[in-house]
Amino acid sequence: MRILLAEDDPNISIIAKISLEKLGGFDVTVVSDGEAALNEALTQKYDLILLDEMMPKMNGLRVCQEYKARCPSPKPVIFLSAKSQESDIREFTDNGTGFIPKPFDPRKLPEQIAALLKGVA
Amino acid sequence: MKSIRVRLFILLSLFAGTTLTLSWVTYSSFKALMDSRRQLELSYTIRDEVEQVGALKPGTELYRRMQSYGPLLQPDRRRQELTDMLQAAAGNHAAQLNVRHKTFVKNEAEYQRFMREEMNYLESKLLYYGSLALFTMLFGFVALQLFISRSVVRPLHVLSRKMVDFLHDRYTYQFHVPSNDEVGQMQATFNSLAQRVISNMEQLKTLDQAKSEFLSIASHELRTPLTSIKGSLSLMRTGVVGKMNEMADNLLTIAENETDRLIRLINDILDLAKIEARKLPLHQDWHSFTDLVKTSLDSLQGLAGQADVHLQCDSMPAMEAYMDSDRVQQVLTNLLSNAIKFSPAGQTVHVQCEINDRNELLVTVRDHGRGIAPEDQEAIFQKFRQATSVSNPLVKGTGLGLAIAKALVDQHGGMIGVRSTPGEGSSFYFTLPEWRYNQQRPALPGTEKVA
């Protein structure tokens, strides 16, 4: 399973990459801004897109909307965000498949993703 | 423009001077009128009495009376005439007496005519000046009233209205000084005062903003590296980097625990700073208090189980409270987790909700721990103050939990406190002023045991 991870904090992206590869057994590609994320998502084949909400150039929500508008068969999108207000969370769940609050526990990240994907399937 | 004091002095002097002068003129006219009347009456009497010139002989009653009138007569010429006549009577010259008598009577008649005219004149003068004095007094009174009202009362009223406006934060920057008299000076002073208060307030606002900025920067800048440290450590613990020996494992445990503690501490400090700076607005609404207690009890099952402590809800009427339920739950969870941490194994922590005699919702959390010494009972609600020497390994709080709880309860308009007897346990309580019974939801059963 190929995952695109868009996260601007290099430390967090390393931790998430290790967690997803070693614990989840996924194949992870990391990009660090919104535009790169949108390009990657549209040009390469991924099974899941993990988007940080706060990113340079384009925020996660916009990336998701553009992606869904342009891609004929969009893959599930999961947001990562420190925003915890109900209105924010509703926006994430309306636009994407789900939402994982930050800071996340790298030990549980693959499980959280699996649980969210299970809900879709 | 001159000062009110000088203007008032001038006005009062003018008023007093005019009134006094007019009154004096009136009085003197009145006195002259009285004098004239007396003289006229005297003149009539004398003329009537000296009608029979033959009876005017020295030694007679009439003669003596005439003599006594002498000094009363005014002016001197009349007195002279009377004296001449009486001398003629005493001299026994009948012809001379007759001449003198005729002259006297004629003069008196003329004097009477003159006096009547004089009295008419005096009367009209009295009337004129009297009315003038009265009118001046009335006019002066009105003018004085008008002056005081215009230059003292009205400006003071305007100023006091401005002060009230200022009190209610409705101060416009119109520093208008009406005049440079005493009230104007007062207005100017008030303006300076207001300007200073406004500039101080702006300074405070800037400081407040700086504080908010610091808070948000600090919370972001402190949490970000800690999140990475925490994530790295927990990943290393999973063994993805390879198997670790016991020593490395121990060191990792220390690093992880201390990182956790640091994260909790930072979260608590920032929370408290936000609450104290009123930067954490309450999202108050009517929420079921029954549900809140149930959720809090459920969330602490794990901790209670770990410590082998029972949680029991003694009484929970179905009610709602006007509150920020997340925040009140934070308070209750804090009290409950403290009670669990300080309870010996096998004991029970009791929760009780009731209405106190001040008609507030009163929540009590009672434990059977060591209790708190009276001198510590107030200190534990202060920042970074825990009761002396905690030996329980479960107790590793940040020392801010109760301070946060107190700040939150204060923000809800309630009270928080503790009653405790050392050796017997403690009862922590807090109140919420706004509550109501909830008819729709059933109450929790009287007792609920959670292992």
XYZ file of C-alpha atoms in Angstrom:
572
model
C 0.000 0.000 0.000
C 1.477 3.318 -1.089
C 0.932 6.347 1.088
C 1.646 9.997 0.267
C 2.509 11.945 3.406
C 2.459 15.745 3.234
C 4.023 17.273 6.341
C 6.181 20.374 6.598
C 7.899 19.553 9.895
C 10.814 17.269 8.931
C 11.008 15.674 12.386
C 7.366 14.748 12.416
C 7.532 13.407 8.862
C 10.536 11.190 9.748
C 8.721 9.835 12.796
C 5.531 9.238 10.822
C 7.452 7.633 7.949
C 9.269 5.234 10.288
C 6.044 4.410 12.092
C 4.112 3.736 8.890
C 6.921 1.766 7.205
C 8.209 -0.261 10.125
C 5.013 -0.753 12.121
C 2.391 -0.547 9.378
C 4.391 -1.996 6.533
C 3.335 0.757 4.120
C 5.347 2.325 1.345
C 5.612 6.015 2.236
C 6.542 9.041 0.113
C 7.051 12.335 1.938
C 6.512 15.838 0.556
C 6.816 19.039 2.559
C 4.354 21.530 1.067
C 0.875 21.737 -0.322
C 1.733 22.240 -3.995
C 4.145 19.313 -4.056
C 1.484 17.209 -2.358
C -1.094 18.088 -5.012
C 1.365 17.370 -7.860
C 2.402 14.043 -6.385
C -1.181 13.003 -5.673
C -2.260 13.801 -9.247
C 0.730 12.333 -11.065
C 1.633 9.255 -9.042
C -0.434 6.329 -7.965
C -1.110 6.306 -4.205
C -3.619 4.310 -2.204
C -3.928 6.876 0.614
C -3.064 10.533 1.116
C -2.145 11.892 4.562
C -2.335 15.689 4.676
C -1.120 18.002 7.357
C -3.567 20.883 7.643
C -1.004 23.668 8.135
C 1.439 23.621 5.240
C 3.298 26.241 3.230
C 1.979 27.282 -0.190
C -1.359 25.481 0.108
C -3.138 24.202 3.143
C -4.349 20.630 3.520
C -8.022 21.384 2.964
C -7.333 23.180 -0.310
C -5.059 20.390 -1.488
C -7.839 17.909 -0.775
C -10.487 19.958 -2.584
C -8.281 20.500 -5.651
C -7.319 16.852 -5.688
C -10.898 15.631 -5.524
C -11.940 18.107 -8.193
C -9.188 17.120 -10.627
C -8.736 13.410 -10.038
C -11.344 11.154 -11.725
C -11.091 8.440 -9.072
C -9.774 10.049 -5.883
C -8.230 7.914 -3.151
C -9.057 8.347 0.556
C -7.653 11.501 2.213
C -6.875 11.637 5.945
C -6.004 14.905 7.685
C -3.470 15.444 10.439
C -4.120 18.536 12.514
C -3.673 20.130 15.913
C -6.959 21.949 15.462
C -9.476 20.458 17.825
C -12.570 22.633 17.587
C -15.738 20.910 16.523
C -16.187 23.133 13.474
C -12.655 22.318 12.279
C -13.132 18.605 12.793
C -16.413 18.694 10.886
C -14.648 20.366 7.984
C -12.044 17.597 7.931
C -14.565 14.793 8.006
C -16.729 16.521 5.384
C -13.842 16.940 2.959
C -11.833 13.822 3.594
C -12.156 10.325 4.909
C -11.090 11.167 8.418
C -8.970 13.087 10.831
C -6.105 12.167 13.167
C -5.425 14.695 15.920
C -1.914 15.988 16.509
C 0.255 15.202 18.334
C -0.271 11.588 17.260
C 1.210 8.567 18.946
C 3.556 6.970 16.378
C 2.969 3.562 17.951
C -0.732 3.785 17.155
C -0.644 5.668 13.858
C -0.982 2.582 11.586
C -3.875 1.307 13.708
C -5.636 4.674 13.540
C -5.281 4.742 9.765
C -6.505 1.182 9.442
C -9.549 1.982 11.590
C -10.421 5.044 9.494
C -10.035 3.123 6.232
C -12.175 0.309 7.565
C -14.974 2.822 8.037
C -14.817 3.660 4.316
C -14.754 0.114 3.065
C -13.036 85.619 30.575
C -12.634 86.290 34.269
C -12.967 83.676 36.921
C -16.349 82.881 38.383
C -15.203 84.203 41.738
C -14.416 87.670 40.377
C -17.550 87.786 38.273
C -19.667 86.701 41.186
C -18.029 89.337 43.397
C -18.659 92.125 40.887
C -22.228 91.054 40.330
C -22.939 90.767 44.045
C -21.341 94.174 44.796
C -23.343 95.849 42.066
C -26.496 94.215 43.282
C -25.875 95.019 46.929
C -24.780 98.628 46.148
C -27.786 99.435 44.020
C -30.225 97.829 46.394
C -28.710 99.542 49.439
C -28.671 102.977 47.788
C -32.235 102.671 46.620
C -33.348 101.425 50.000
C -31.630 104.315 51.693
C -33.269 106.865 49.401
C -36.621 105.224 50.018
C -36.061 105.223 53.729
C -35.026 108.858 53.847
C -38.054 109.855 51.758
C -40.225 107.972 54.168
C -38.620 109.693 57.108
C -39.019 113.135 55.511
C -42.653 112.359 54.807
C -43.229 111.422 58.423
C -41.498 114.599 59.608
C -43.561 116.716 57.276
C -46.762 115.139 58.480
C -45.841 115.780 62.101
C -44.997 119.415 61.359
C -48.211 119.858 59.437
C -50.302 118.386 62.225
C -48.492 120.563 64.737
C -49.113 123.571 62.569
C -52.865 122.804 62.426
C -52.986 122.362 66.200
C -51.133 125.605 66.893
C -53.291 127.590 64.467
C -56.485 126.201 66.014
C -55.254 127.005 69.500
C -54.108 130.591 68.878
C -57.447 131.431 67.180
C -58.421 133.647 70.157
C -55.494 136.000 70.352
C -57.003 137.598 73.478
C -56.527 134.472 75.546
C -52.792 134.539 74.882
C -51.492 135.908 78.127
C -48.333 134.995 80.010
C -49.086 132.558 82.778
C -52.071 130.989 81.124
C -52.296 127.350 80.159
C -52.400 128.274 76.469
C -49.290 130.440 76.743
C -47.289 127.669 78.381
C -48.406 125.168 75.753
C -47.416 127.595 73.016
C -44.031 127.961 74.608
C -43.614 124.185 74.690
C -44.368 123.948 70.918
C -41.511 126.364 70.189
C -38.567 123.914 69.988
C -40.594 121.453 67.880
C -41.147 123.902 65.024
C -39.163 123.613 61.834
C -37.698 125.527 60.103
C -36.180 128.203 62.392
C -38.104 131.035 60.797
C -41.383 129.621 62.141
C -39.931 129.241 65.580
C -38.826 132.906 65.420
C -42.330 133.994 64.404
C -43.807 132.084 67.333
C -41.273 133.530 69.763
C -41.921 137.051 68.422
C -45.651 136.568 68.874
C -45.273 135.258 72.410
C -42.930 138.133 73.275
C -45.482 140.554 71.947
C -48.130 138.887 74.123
C -45.834 139.129 77.139
C -45.074 142.808 76.353
C -48.791 143.675 76.567
C -48.768 145.626 73.346
C -52.127 144.636 71.960
C -51.583 146.235 68.572
C -48.172 144.718 68.140
C -49.540 141.345 69.230
C -52.288 141.627 66.666
C -49.777 142.292 63.904
C -47.566 139.463 65.045
C -50.521 137.157 65.365
C -51.781 137.938 61.900
C -48.336 137.458 60.411
C -47.912 134.158 62.253
C -51.300 132.781 61.203
C -50.716 133.873 57.620
C -47.298 132.315 57.602
C -48.613 129.106 59.054
C -51.354 128.902 56.438
C -48.762 129.401 53.739
C -46.515 126.862 55.383
C -49.394 124.370 55.437
C -50.077 124.858 51.749
C -46.408 124.449 50.958
C -46.188 121.383 53.190
C -49.131 119.668 51.524
C -47.442 120.048 48.171
C -44.152 118.858 49.639
C -45.903 115.804 51.047
C -47.445 114.978 47.698
C -44.033 115.194 46.166
C -42.468 113.035 48.914
C -45.211 110.465 48.548
C -44.647 110.039 44.853
C -40.866 109.963 45.452
C -41.338 107.256 48.052
C -43.517 105.251 45.718
C -41.045 105.627 42.868
C -37.924 104.660 44.767
C -39.687 101.962 46.718
C -40.839 100.234 43.558
C -37.424 100.746 42.021
C -35.734 99.088 44.997
C -38.172 96.204 44.883
C -37.711 95.794 41.160
C -33.912 95.933 41.465
C -33.982 93.324 44.162
C -36.138 91.060 42.012
C -34.024 91.653 38.931
C -30.794 91.078 40.864
C -32.124 87.851 42.259
C -33.044 86.566 38.817
C -29.710 87.686 37.370
C -27.786 85.989 40.167
C -29.731 82.795 39.706
C -29.164 82.918 35.963
C -25.465 83.598 36.379
C -24.919 80.728 38.814
C -26.958 78.364 36.721
C -25.162 79.304 33.491
C -21.594 79.456 34.678
C -21.580 76.945 37.538
C -24.464 74.519 37.606
C -24.797 73.784 33.897
C -21.053 73.278 33.168
C -20.782 71.113 36.275
C -23.700 69.051 35.072
C -22.120 68.629 31.637
C -18.831 67.662 33.249
C -20.464 65.156 35.547
C -22.259 63.632 32.557
C -18.922 63.319 30.789
C -17.481 61.640 33.848
C -20.323 59.136 33.905
C -19.763 58.520 30.190
C -16.098 57.980 30.866
C -16.974 55.572 33.630
C -18.975 53.576 31.100
C -16.164 53.649 28.520
C -18.014 56.025 26.249
C -15.382 58.719 26.208
C -15.051 60.527 22.927
C -11.785 62.292 22.256
C -13.482 65.703 22.259
C -11.430 67.564 24.797
C -13.540 70.693 24.692
C -12.787 73.272 27.380
C -15.798 75.610 27.666
C -14.009 78.502 29.417
C -10.925 79.258 31.451
C -12.747 79.786 34.716
C -12.788 77.380 37.655
C -15.177 74.924 35.979
C -13.133 75.148 32.791
C -9.997 74.320 34.747
C -11.794 71.374 36.243
C -12.784 70.232 32.750
C -9.180 70.634 31.594
C -7.940 68.603 34.550
C -10.525 65.951 33.829
C -9.407 65.879 30.200
C -5.788 65.334 31.202
C -6.865 62.649 33.608
C -8.946 60.941 30.950
C -6.104 61.164 28.465
C -3.759 59.584 30.933
C -6.213 56.803 31.719
C -6.765 56.186 28.019
C -3.061 56.071 27.276
C -2.533 53.750 30.248
C -5.305 51.559 28.973
C -3.726 51.472 25.541
C -0.423 50.560 27.113
C -2.129 47.781 29.018
C -3.771 46.589 25.835
C -0.383 46.452 24.138
C 1.033 44.517 27.062
C -1.941 42.212 27.012
C -1.458 41.630 23.319
C 2.224 40.936 23.889
C 1.256 38.439 26.540
C -1.210 36.709 24.218
C 1.388 36.579 21.483
C 3.908 35.167 23.881
C 1.400 32.558 24.981
C 0.606 31.371 21.496
C 4.245 31.433 20.378
C 5.365 29.715 23.554
C 2.704 27.067 23.290
C 3.646 26.312 19.690
C 7.414 26.587 20.074
C 7.512 24.500 23.220
C 5.124 21.816 22.101
C 6.596 21.187 18.650
C 10.029 19.907 19.770
C 8.466 17.979 22.629
C 6.137 16.238 20.214
C 9.136 15.131 18.131
C 11.075 13.970 21.199
C 8.087 12.095 22.510
C 7.397 10.480 19.101
C 11.023 9.445 18.630
C 11.244 7.964 22.100
C 8.040 5.988 21.783
C 9.125 4.662 18.389
C 12.437 3.526 19.835
C 10.493 1.704 22.536
C 8.583 -0.272 19.933
C 11.826 -1.874 18.846
C 11.795 -0.697 15.235
C 15.410 0.418 15.587
C 16.486 -2.986 16.843
C 16.483 -4.751 20.148
C 17.792 -2.727 23.072
C 19.605 -3.912 26.174
C 18.197 -3.363 29.641
C 20.254 -0.272 30.375
C 19.102 1.457 27.197
C 15.549 0.468 28.021
C 15.791 1.990 31.494
C 17.226 5.196 30.112
C 14.455 5.341 27.539
C 11.862 4.914 30.276
C 13.320 7.826 32.197
C 13.438 10.021 29.088
C 9.891 9.099 28.153
C 8.425 9.683 31.605
C 10.156 12.992 32.015
C 9.065 14.095 28.553
C 5.503 13.237 29.499
C 5.848 15.256 32.652
C 7.259 18.206 30.761
C 4.405 18.085 28.253
C 1.843 17.995 31.065
C 3.574 20.840 32.836
C 3.701 23.021 29.750
C 0.072 22.281 28.933
C -0.966 23.157 32.478
C 1.081 26.348 32.631
C -0.260 27.574 29.316
C -3.782 26.581 30.304
C -3.539 28.470 33.555
C -1.966 31.504 31.894
C -4.773 31.540 29.348
C -7.470 31.184 31.985
C -5.943 33.896 34.146
C -5.582 36.207 31.162
C -9.222 35.442 30.283
C -7.948 34.177 26.970
C -9.818 30.949 27.359
C -13.416 31.923 26.784
C -15.997 29.661 28.356
C -18.450 28.033 25.969
C -21.262 28.089 28.489
C -24.604 26.479 27.811
C -27.121 24.263 29.571
C -25.608 20.795 29.777
C -26.643 17.740 31.698
C -24.613 17.598 34.861
C -25.646 13.989 35.358
C -23.977 12.997 32.090
C -20.884 14.975 32.990
C -20.450 13.111 36.274
C -21.013 9.792 34.532
C -18.433 10.581 31.824
C -15.891 11.705 34.414
C -16.371 8.551 36.470
C -16.080 6.377 33.359
C -12.894 8.084 32.202
C -11.199 7.419 35.536
C -12.059 3.735 35.755
C -8.602 2.849 34.498
C -6.753 4.917 37.078
C -9.053 3.697 39.850
C -8.481 0.106 38.847
C -4.724 0.653 38.842
C -4.854 2.052 42.369
C -7.420 -0.508 43.536
C -9.810 2.252 44.586
C -13.597 2.224 44.206
C -15.505 5.116 42.778
C -18.998 5.664 44.095
C -21.653 8.219 43.261
C -23.753 8.727 46.388
C -26.406 11.077 45.099
C -27.010 12.514 41.691
C -30.331 14.245 41.037
C -31.102 14.701 37.341
C -30.011 18.249 36.729
C -28.460 20.603 34.256
C -25.966 23.351 34.807
C -25.085 26.429 32.826
C -21.435 25.708 32.195
C -18.618 24.924 29.804
C -18.939 21.176 30.211
C -15.386 20.402 29.003
C -13.972 22.747 31.593
C -16.166 21.591 34.467
C -15.314 18.034 33.582
C -11.649 19.022 33.788
C -12.307 20.293 37.334
C -14.210 17.196 38.431
C -11.667 14.842 36.816
C -8.886 16.670 38.593
C -10.582 16.332 41.985
C -11.423 12.687 41.332
C -7.939 11.735 40.134
C -6.398 13.494 43.142
C -8.751 11.571 45.431
C -7.846 8.297 43.727
C -4.113 9.029 43.905
C -4.237 9.811 47.615
C -6.542 6.956 48.620
C -5.070 3.799 50.122
C -5.785 0.608 48.189
C -9.210 -0.927 48.815
C -10.839 2.364 49.805
C -13.720 4.181 48.180
C -13.931 7.684 46.709
C -17.412 9.184 47.065
C -18.985 11.738 44.740
C -22.027 13.649 45.862
C -24.104 16.288 44.075
C -26.687 18.342 45.940
C -28.132 21.812 46.321
C -26.612 23.765 49.190
C -28.390 26.324 51.365
C -27.261 29.126 49.069
C -29.144 27.446 46.229
C -26.005 26.461 44.375
C -25.128 23.140 42.831
C -22.608 21.633 45.251
C -20.318 18.799 44.151
C -18.286 17.000 46.796
C -15.500 14.469 46.254
C -14.644 12.639 49.458
C -11.654 10.371 49.968
C -10.210 8.386 52.872
C -6.640 9.458 52.323
C -4.192 10.970 54.753
C -6.023 14.248 54.825
C -4.518 17.686 54.536
C -3.071 19.697 57.406
C -4.999 22.938 58.056
C -1.973 25.083 57.150
C -1.793 23.406 53.734
C -5.484 23.649 52.937
C -5.266 27.033 51.293
C -1.807 26.584 49.803
C -2.760 23.605 47.673
C -4.917 25.853 45.488
C -1.895 27.988 44.666
C 0.461 27.393 41.781
C 3.191 24.782 42.225
C 2.121 23.990 45.765
C 1.540 20.431 46.770
C 0.992 19.135 50.243
C 4.295 18.319 51.880
C 6.348 15.264 50.908
C 4.348 13.014 48.635
C 5.531 9.435 48.763
C 2.882 7.780 46.584
C 4.486 6.928 43.225
C 1.153 7.530 41.488
C 1.229 11.132 42.655
C 3.320 13.023 40.158
C 1.217 15.949 39.243
C 2.437 19.264 38.002
C 1.273 21.142 41.057
C -1.041 23.162 38.871
C -4.155 20.995 38.742
C -5.955 22.625 41.669
C -4.847 26.109 40.624
C -6.407 25.471 37.221
C -9.525 23.992 38.830
C -9.835 27.050 41.047
C -9.416 29.434 38.114
C -12.056 27.539 36.129
C -14.551 27.417 38.986
C -13.945 31.135 39.638
C -14.641 31.844 35.992
C -17.962 30.019 36.362
C -18.812 32.199 39.356
C -18.549 29.293 41.792
C -16.375 28.447 44.757
C -13.868 25.684 45.351
C -12.464 24.471 48.640
C -11.554 21.619 50.894
C -12.548 20.330 54.318
C -10.128 17.863 55.774
C -9.104 16.167 58.976
C -5.556 14.818 58.878
C -5.675 11.025 59.108
C -9.349 10.767 58.169
C -9.508 11.995 54.625
C -10.482 15.079 52.656
C -13.635 16.471 51.067
C -13.017 18.661 48.067
C -16.017 20.591 46.871
C -16.978 23.135 44.246
C -20.168 25.012 43.480
C -21.882 26.146 40.300
C -24.372 29.000 40.744
C -26.555 28.309 37.710
C -28.396 25.000 37.639
C -31.876 23.573 37.125
C -33.587 20.245 37.498
C -33.849 18.250 34.330
C -37.165 16.499 33.863
C -36.340 14.674 30.634
C -33.418 12.549 31.746
C -33.616 9.910 34.406
C -31.339 10.279 37.375
C -28.368 8.025 37.882
C -29.079 5.250 40.300
C -28.314 6.228 43.859
C -25.192 4.153 43.976
C -22.921 3.193 41.178
C -19.893 1.141 41.838
C -16.942 1.196 39.535
C -14.118 -1.095 40.443
